[in-house]
Short mmCIF file of C-alpha atoms in Angstrom, two decimals:
data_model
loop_
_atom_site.label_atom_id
_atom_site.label_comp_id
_atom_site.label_asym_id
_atom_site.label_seq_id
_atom_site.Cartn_x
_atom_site.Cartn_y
_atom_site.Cartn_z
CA UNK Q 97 33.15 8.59 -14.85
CA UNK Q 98 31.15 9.47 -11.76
CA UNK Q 99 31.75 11.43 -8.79
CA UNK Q 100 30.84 9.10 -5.80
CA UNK Q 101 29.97 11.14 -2.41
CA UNK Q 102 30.43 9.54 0.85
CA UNK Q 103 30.80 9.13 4.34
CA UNK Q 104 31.72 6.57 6.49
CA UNK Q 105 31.51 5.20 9.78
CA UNK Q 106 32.39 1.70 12.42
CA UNK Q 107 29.87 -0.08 14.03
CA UNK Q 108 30.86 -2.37 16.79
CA UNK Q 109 29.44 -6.21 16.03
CA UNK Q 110 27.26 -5.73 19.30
CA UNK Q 111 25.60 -2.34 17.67
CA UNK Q 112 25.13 -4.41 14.31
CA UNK Q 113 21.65 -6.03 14.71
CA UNK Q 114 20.26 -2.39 16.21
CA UNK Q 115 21.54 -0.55 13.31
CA UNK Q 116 20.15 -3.20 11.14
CA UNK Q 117 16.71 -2.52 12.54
CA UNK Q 118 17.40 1.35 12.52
CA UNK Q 119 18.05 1.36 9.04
CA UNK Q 120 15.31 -0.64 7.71
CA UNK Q 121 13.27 1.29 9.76
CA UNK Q 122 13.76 4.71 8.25
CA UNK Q 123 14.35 3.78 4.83
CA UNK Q 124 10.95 0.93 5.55
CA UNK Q 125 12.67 -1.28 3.91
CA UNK Q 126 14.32 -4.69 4.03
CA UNK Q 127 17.83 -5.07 3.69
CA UNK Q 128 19.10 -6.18 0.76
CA UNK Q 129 21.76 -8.92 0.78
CA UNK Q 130 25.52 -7.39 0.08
CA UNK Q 131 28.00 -10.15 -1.26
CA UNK Q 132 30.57 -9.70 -3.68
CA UNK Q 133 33.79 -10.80 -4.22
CA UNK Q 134 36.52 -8.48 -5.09
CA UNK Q 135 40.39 -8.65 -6.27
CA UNK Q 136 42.69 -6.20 -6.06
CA UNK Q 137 44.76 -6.60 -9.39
CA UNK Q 138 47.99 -4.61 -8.90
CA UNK Q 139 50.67 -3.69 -12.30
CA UNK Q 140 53.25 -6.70 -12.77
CA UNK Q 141 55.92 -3.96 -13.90
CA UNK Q 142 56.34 -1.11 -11.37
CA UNK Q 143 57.62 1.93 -13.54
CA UNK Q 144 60.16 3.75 -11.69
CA UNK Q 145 58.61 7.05 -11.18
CA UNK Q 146 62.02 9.34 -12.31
CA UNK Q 147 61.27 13.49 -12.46
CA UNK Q 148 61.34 15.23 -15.74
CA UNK Q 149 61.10 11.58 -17.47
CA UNK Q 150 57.99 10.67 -19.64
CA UNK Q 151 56.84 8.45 -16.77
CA UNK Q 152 55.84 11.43 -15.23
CA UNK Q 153 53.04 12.01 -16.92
CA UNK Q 154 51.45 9.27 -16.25
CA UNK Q 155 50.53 7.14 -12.84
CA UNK Q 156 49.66 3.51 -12.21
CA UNK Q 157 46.83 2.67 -10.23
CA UNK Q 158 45.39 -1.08 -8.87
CA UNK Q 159 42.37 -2.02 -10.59
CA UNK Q 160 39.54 -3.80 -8.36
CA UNK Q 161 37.39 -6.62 -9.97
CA UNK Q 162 34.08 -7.27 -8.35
CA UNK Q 163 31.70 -10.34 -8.89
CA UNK Q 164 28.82 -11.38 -6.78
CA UNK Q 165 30.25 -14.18 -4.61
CA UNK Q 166 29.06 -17.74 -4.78
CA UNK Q 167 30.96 -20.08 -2.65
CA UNK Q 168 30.95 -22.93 -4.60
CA UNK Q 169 32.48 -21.34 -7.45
CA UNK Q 170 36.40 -21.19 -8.10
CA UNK Q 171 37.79 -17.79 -8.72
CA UNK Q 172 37.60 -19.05 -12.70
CA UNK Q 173 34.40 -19.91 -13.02
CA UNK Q 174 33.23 -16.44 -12.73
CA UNK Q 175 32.68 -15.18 -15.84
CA UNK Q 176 30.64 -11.68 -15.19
CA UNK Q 177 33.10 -8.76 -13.48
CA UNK Q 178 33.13 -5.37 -12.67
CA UNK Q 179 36.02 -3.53 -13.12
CA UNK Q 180 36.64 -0.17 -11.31
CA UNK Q 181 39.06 2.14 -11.45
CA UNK Q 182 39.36 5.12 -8.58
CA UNK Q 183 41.38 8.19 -8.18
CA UNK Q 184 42.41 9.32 -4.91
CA UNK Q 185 39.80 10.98 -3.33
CA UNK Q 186 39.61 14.98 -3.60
CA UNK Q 187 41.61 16.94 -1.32
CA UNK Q 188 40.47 20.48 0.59
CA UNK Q 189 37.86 21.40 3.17
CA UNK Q 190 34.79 19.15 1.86
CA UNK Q 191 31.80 18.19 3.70
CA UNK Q 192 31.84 14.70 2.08
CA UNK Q 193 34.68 12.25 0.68
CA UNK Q 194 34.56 12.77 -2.95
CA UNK Q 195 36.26 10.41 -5.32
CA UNK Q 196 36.12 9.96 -8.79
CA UNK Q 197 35.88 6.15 -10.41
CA UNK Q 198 34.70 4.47 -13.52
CA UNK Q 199 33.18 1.33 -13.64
CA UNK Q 200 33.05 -1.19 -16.90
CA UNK Q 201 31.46 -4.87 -16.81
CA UNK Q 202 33.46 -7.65 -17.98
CA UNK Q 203 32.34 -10.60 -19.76
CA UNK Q 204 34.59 -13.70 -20.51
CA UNK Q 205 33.53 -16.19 -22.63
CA UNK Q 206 33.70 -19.85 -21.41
CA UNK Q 207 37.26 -20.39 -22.16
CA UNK Q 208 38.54 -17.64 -21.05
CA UNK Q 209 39.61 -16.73 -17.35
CA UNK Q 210 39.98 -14.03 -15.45
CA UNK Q 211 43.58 -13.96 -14.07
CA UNK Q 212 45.03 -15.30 -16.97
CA UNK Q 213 43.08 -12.30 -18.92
CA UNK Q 214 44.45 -9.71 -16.66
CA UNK Q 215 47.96 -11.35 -16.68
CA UNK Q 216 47.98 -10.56 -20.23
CA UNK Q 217 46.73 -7.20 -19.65
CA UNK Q 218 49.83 -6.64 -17.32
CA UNK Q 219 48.19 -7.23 -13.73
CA UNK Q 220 48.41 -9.56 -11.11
CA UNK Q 221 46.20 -10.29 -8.01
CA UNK Q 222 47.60 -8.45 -4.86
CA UNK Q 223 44.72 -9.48 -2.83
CA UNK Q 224 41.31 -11.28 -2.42
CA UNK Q 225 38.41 -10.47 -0.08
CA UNK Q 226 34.98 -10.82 0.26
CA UNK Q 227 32.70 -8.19 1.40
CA UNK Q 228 29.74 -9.65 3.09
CA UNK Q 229 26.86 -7.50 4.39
CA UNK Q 230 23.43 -5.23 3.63
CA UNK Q 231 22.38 -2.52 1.91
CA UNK Q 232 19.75 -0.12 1.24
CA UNK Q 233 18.43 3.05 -0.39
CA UNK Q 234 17.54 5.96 1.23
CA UNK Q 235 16.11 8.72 -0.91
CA UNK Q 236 19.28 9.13 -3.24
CA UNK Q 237 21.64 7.47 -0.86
CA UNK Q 238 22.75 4.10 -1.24
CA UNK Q 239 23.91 2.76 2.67
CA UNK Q 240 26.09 -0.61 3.12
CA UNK Q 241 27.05 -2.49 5.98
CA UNK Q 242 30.11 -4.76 5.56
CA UNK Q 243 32.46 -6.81 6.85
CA UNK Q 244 36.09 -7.76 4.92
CA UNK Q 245 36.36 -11.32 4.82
CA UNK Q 246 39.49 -12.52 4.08
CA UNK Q 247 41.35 -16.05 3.29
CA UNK Q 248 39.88 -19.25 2.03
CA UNK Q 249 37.99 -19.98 4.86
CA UNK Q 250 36.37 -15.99 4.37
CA UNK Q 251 37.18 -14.85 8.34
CA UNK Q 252 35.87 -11.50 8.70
CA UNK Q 253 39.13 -9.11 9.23
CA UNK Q 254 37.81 -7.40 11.86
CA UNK Q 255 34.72 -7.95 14.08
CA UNK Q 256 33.50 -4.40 13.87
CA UNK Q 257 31.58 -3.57 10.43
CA UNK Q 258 32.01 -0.83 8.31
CA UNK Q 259 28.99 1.75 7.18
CA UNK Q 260 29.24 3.77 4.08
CA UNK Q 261 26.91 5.91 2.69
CA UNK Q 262 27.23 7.21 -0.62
CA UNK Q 263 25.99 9.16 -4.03
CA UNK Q 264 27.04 8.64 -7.20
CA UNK Q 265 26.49 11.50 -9.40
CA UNK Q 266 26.99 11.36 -12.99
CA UNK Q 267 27.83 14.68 -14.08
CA UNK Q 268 31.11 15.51 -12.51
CA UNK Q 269 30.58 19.01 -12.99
CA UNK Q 270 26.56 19.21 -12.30
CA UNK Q 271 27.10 21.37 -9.22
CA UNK Q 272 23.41 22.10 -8.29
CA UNK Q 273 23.29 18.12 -8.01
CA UNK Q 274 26.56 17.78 -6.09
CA UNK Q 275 24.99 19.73 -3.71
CA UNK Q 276 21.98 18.40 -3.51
CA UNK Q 277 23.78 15.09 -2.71
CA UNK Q 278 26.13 16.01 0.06
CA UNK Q 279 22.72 17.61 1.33
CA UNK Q 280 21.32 14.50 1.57
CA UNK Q 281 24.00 12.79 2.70
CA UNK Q 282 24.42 15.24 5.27
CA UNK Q 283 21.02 15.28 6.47
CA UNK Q 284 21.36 11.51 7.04
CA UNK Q 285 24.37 11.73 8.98
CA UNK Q 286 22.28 14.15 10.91
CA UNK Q 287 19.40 11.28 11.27
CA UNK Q 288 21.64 8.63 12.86
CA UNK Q 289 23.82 11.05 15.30
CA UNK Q 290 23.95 9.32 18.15
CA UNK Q 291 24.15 5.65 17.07
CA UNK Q 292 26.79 6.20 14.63
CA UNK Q 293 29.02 9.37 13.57
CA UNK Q 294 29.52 9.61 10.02
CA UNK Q 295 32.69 10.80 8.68
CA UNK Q 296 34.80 11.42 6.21
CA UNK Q 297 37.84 9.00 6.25
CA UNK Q 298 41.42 9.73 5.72
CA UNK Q 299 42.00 10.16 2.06
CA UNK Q 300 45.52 8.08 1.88
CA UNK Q 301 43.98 5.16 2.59
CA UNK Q 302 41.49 5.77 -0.16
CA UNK Q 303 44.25 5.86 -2.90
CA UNK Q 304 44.96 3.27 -5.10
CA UNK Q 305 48.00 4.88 -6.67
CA UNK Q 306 51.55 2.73 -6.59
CA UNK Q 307 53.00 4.33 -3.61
CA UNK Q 308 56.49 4.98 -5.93
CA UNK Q 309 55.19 8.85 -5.48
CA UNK Q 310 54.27 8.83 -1.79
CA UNK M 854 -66.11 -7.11 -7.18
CA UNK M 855 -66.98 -7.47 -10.67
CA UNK M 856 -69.25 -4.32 -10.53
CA UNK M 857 -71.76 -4.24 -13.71
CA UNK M 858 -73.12 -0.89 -14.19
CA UNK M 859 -76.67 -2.06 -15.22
CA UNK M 860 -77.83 -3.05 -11.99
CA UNK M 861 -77.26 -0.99 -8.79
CA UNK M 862 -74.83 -2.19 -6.30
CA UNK M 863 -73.66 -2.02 -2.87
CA UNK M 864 -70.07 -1.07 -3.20
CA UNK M 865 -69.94 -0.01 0.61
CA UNK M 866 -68.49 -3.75 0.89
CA UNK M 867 -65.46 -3.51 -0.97
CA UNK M 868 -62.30 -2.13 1.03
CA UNK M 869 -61.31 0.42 -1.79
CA UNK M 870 -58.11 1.97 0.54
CA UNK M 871 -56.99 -0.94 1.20
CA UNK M 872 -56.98 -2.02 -2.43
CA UNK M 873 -55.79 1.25 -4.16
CA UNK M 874 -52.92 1.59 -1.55
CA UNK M 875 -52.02 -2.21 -2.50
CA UNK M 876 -52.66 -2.02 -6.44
CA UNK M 877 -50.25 1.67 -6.45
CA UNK M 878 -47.32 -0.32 -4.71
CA UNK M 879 -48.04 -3.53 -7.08
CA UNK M 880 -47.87 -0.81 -9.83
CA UNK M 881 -44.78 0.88 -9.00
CA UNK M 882 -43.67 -2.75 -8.27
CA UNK M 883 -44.47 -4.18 -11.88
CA UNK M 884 -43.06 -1.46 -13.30
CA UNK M 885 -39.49 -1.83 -11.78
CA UNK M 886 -39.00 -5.53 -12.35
CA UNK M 887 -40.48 -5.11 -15.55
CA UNK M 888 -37.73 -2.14 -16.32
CA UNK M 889 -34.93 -4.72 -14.81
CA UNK M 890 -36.12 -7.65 -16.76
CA UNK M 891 -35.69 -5.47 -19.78
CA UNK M 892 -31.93 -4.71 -18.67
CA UNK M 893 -31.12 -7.93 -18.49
CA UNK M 894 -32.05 -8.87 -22.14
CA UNK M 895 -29.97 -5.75 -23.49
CA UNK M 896 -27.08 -7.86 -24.94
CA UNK M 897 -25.04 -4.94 -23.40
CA UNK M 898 -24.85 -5.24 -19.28
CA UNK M 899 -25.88 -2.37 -17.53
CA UNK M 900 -23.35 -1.34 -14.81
CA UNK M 901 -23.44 -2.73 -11.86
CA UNK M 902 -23.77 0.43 -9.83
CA UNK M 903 -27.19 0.83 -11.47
CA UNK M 904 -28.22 -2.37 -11.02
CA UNK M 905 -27.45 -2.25 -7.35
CA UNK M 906 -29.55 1.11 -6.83
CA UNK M 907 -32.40 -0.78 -9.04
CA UNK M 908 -32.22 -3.49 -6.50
CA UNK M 909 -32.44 -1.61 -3.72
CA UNK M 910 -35.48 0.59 -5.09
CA UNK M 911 -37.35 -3.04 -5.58
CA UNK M 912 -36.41 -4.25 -2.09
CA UNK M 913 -38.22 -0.95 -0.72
CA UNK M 914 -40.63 -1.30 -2.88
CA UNK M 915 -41.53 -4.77 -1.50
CA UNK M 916 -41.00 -3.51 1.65
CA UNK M 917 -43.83 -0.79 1.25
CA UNK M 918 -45.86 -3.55 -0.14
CA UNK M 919 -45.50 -5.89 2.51
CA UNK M 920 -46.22 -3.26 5.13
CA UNK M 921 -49.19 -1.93 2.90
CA UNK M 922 -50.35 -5.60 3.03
CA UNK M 923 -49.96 -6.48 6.81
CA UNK M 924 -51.34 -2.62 7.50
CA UNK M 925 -54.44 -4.31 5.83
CA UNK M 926 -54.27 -7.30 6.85
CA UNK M 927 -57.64 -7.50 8.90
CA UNK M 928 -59.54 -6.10 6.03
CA UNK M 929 -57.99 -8.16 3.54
CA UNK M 930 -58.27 -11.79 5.77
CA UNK M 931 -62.26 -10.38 6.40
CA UNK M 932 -62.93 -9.21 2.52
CA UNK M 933 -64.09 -12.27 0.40
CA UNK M 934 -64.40 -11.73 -3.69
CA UNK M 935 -67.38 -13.26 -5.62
CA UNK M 936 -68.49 -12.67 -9.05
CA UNK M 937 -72.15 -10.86 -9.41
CA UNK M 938 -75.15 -12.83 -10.78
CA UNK M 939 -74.93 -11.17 -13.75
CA UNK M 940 -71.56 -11.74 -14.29
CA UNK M 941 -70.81 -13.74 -17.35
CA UNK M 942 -69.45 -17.07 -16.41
CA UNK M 943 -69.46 -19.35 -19.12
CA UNK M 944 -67.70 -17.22 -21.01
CA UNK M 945 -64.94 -15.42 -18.94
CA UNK M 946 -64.45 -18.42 -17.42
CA UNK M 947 -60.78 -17.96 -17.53
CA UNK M 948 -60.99 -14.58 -16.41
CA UNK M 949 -62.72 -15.77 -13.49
CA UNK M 950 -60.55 -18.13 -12.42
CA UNK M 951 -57.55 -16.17 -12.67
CA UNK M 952 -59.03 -13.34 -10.43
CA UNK M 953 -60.61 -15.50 -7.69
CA UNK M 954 -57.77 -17.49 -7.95
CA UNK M 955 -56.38 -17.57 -3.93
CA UNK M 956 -53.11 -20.34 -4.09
CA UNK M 957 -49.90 -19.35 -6.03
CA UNK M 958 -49.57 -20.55 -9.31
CA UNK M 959 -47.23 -23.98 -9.36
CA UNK M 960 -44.28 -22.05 -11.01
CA UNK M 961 -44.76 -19.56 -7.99
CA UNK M 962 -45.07 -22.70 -5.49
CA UNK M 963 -41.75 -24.13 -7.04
CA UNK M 964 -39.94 -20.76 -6.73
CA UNK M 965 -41.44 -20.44 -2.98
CA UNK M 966 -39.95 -24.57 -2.40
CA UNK M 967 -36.35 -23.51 -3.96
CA UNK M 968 -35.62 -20.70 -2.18
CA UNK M 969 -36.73 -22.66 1.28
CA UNK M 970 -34.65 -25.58 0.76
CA UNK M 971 -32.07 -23.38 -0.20
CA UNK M 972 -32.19 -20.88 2.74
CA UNK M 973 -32.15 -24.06 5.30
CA UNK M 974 -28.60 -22.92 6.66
CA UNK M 975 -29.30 -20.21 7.26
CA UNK M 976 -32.27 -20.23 9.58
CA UNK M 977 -33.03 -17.23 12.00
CA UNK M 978 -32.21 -19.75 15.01
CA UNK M 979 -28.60 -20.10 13.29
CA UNK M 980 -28.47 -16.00 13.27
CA UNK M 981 -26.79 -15.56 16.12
CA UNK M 982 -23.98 -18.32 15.94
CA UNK M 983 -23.37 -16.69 12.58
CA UNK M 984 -23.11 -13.77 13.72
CA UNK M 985 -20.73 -14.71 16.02
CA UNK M 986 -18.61 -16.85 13.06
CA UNK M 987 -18.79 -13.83 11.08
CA UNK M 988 -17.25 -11.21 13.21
CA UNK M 989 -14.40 -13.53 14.50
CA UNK M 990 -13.68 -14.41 10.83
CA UNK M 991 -13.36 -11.02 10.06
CA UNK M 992 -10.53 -10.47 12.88
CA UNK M 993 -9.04 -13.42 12.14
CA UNK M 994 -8.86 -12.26 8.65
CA UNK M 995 -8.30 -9.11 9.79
CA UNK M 996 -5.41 -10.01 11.81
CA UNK M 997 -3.11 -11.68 8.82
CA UNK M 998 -2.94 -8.63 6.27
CA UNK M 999 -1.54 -5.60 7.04
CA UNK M 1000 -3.52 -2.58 5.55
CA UNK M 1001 -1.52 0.64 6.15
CA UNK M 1002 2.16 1.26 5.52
CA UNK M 1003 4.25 -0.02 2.84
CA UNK M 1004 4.84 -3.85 4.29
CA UNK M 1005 2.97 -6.77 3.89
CA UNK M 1006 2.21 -9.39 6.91
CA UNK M 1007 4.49 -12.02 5.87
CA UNK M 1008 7.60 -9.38 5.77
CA UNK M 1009 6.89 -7.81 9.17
CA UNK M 1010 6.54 -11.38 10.62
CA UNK M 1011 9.75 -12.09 9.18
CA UNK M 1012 11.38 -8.58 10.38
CA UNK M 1013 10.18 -9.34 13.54
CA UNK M 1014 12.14 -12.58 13.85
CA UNK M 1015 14.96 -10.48 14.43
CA UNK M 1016 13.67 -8.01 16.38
CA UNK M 1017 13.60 -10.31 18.99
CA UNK M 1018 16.94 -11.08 19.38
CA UNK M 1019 18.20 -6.95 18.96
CA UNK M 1020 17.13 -5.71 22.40
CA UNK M 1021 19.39 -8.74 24.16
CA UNK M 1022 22.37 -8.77 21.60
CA UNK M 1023 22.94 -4.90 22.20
CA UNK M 1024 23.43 -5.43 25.44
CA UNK M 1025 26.52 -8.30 24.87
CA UNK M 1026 29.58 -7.05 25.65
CA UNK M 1027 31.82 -5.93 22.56
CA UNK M 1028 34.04 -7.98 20.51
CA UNK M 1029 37.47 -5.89 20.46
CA UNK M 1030 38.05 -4.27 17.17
CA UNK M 1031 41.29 -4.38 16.06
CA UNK M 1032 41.27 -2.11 13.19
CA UNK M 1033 39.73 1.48 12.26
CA UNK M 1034 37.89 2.40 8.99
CA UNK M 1035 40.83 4.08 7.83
CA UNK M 1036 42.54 0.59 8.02
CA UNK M 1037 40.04 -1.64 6.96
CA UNK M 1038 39.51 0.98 3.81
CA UNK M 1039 43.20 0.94 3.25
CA UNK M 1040 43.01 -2.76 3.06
CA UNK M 1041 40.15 -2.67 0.33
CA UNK M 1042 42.31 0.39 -1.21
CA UNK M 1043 45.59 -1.04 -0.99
CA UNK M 1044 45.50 -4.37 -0.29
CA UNK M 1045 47.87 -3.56 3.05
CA UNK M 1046 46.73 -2.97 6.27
CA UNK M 1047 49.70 -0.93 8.03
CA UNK M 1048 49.51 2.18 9.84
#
């Protein structure tokens, strides 16, 4: 499990290419091609959340699958995935957005495929989008600039593009290197006042929790 | 200049500076190609750095010789060698030879040939012209390779394609933008995009 630090900002399609040349310029480096494909895989069988029952111990979360996206493959032919699991993103007065996941590669085998694998599993595809954009590294701070794109013909959801900048740290409870991170991260946001305001996003719309509870 | 001690003889002829200056440069002359020649038969190279500075001592060195020589060079043209009377001909006849000999030797002549015919490019009329191909090969050159920061030529060319294009796109009006981060992350999140 890691702890991923972040903040976030919009950029309107007009401010894209300027940012784009911002960026590489003060990390001096290209930008690295962002595609992947990604399906939200939501529980076939709700549980009925019911106090004081054994269900409430536990909660069910959607899963996201991620593969790099090739457009001439169907959504079977990918065999390679990422799956990755999130928690809602830690509440209280933080300077960053801080949200625990865990990630896990999947590999199918020729035969297999991936929705009927995750139908077995007890999950379904809510939703499928593409995210289409850059990225790159500054110091320990990875920075991506994507679009949604949605449907079969991949239309971008909205025009404007989304920045996030993030940490992962490893050790959940290395707090000298928490700190460290949401330093840097902080210190970047600090770098590009001006042309873009890095924040830290609501937290609801971070959670992937079955809204039975909300 | 074949002095023979039994008979008295005017020496006042012979233009000893001239020749001692000459035979201490062909000396120190001898002595460093001779040293070089040797280096070059060790099986083991000597490094290059050392041969370099060996070089260059031996290009000075001919330099002071050919200076020495054209410092002398009225002396020298005026000063003509001949064996005494007493001398002994017959027998030293090789001797002779060798020391009143005035043209190169024909292994010398070919060496003098080869290097001419190969130095024919490269004739001090052609100096200037390659001068002046020189220094605009070197900007040329120059010009495609990027020697400070972290790029290379070929990826600022390509960075700069886009450059281009930044200064007038920022100033296009902007697309409306229907939904906030919040939104769009709610999408990704929750696979709805409602308020």
């Amino acid at each position: 499990m890691v702890q991923q630090l972040s903040l976030f900002a919009k950029v309107e399609a007009n401010q894209h290419p300027l940012l784009t040349k911002v960026l590489s310029t003060l990390t001096g480096l290209p930008p690295h091609k962002l595609e992947y494909l990604s399906l939200l895989m939501v529980p076939k069988n709700i549980v009925k959340y019911e106090p004081n029952s054994k269900n409430a111990q536990f909660e069910q979360h959607r899963l996201k699958l991620n593969t790099s996206f090739d457009p001439s493959k169907q959504k079977s032919d990918y065999k390679e995935w990422i799956l990755q699991a999130t928690d809602i993103p830690s509440a209280g007065k933080r300077k960053t957005l801080t949200q625990n996941l865990v990630e896990s590669c999947i590999v199918l085998n020729e035969s297999q495929n991936i929705e009927s694998m995750f139908d077995k599993l007890g999950y379904a595809v809510e939703k499928e989008f593409v995210v289409r954009g850059q990225r790159w590294c500054y110091g320990n701070v990875v920075i991506k600039v994507f679009q949604v794109l949605v449907g079969e013909e991949r239309t971008p959801l909205d025009s404007s593009y989304v920045v996030k900048c993030f940490v992962n740290v490893d050790k959940t409870t290395d707090v000298e290197l928490l700190q460290r991170s949401t330093q840097e991260l902080l210190s970047l946001k600090n770098e590009l006042t001006g042309l873009i305001e890095l924040e830290i996003p609501d937290r609801n719309s971070m959670d992937s929790r079955i809204g039975i509870r909300k | 200049m074949q002095a023979e001690q039994k008979q008295p003889v005017d020496h006042s002829g012979v233009p000893v500076e001239a020749l001692e200056a000459l035979r201490l440069r062909l000396t120190q002359l001898t002595h460093s190609l001779n040293k070089l020649q040797a280096e070059f038969k060790n099986p083991q190279l000597t490094h290059y750095v050392s041969l370099q500075a060996q070089l260059s001592i031996i290009l000075t060195q001919l330099g002071s010789l050919s200076s020495t020589l054209s410092s002398y060079s009225d002396v020298l043209e005026r000063t003509v060698a001949y064996p005494l009377p007493t001398f002994p001909t017959t027998e030293q006849e090789g001797l002779l030879t060798t020391l009143l000999r005035k043209k190169a030797t024909p292994e010398v002549v070919e060496w003098i040939e080869e290097s001419k015919s190969k130095n024919t490019d490269f004739l001090l009329k052609d100096d200037e012209d390659i001068t002046k191909w020189a220094a605009r090969c070197t900007v040329d050159t120059k010009e495609k390779y990027n020697f400070v920061g972290f790029k290379t030529k070929q990826e600022e060319r390509e960075a700069n394609g886009d450059d281009e294009k930044d200064v007038d796109i920022a100033d296009e009006p902007a697309a409306s933008s229907k939904y906030s981060v919040d939104q769009i992350l709610k999408f990704m999140y929750q696979g709805d995009i409602t308020k």
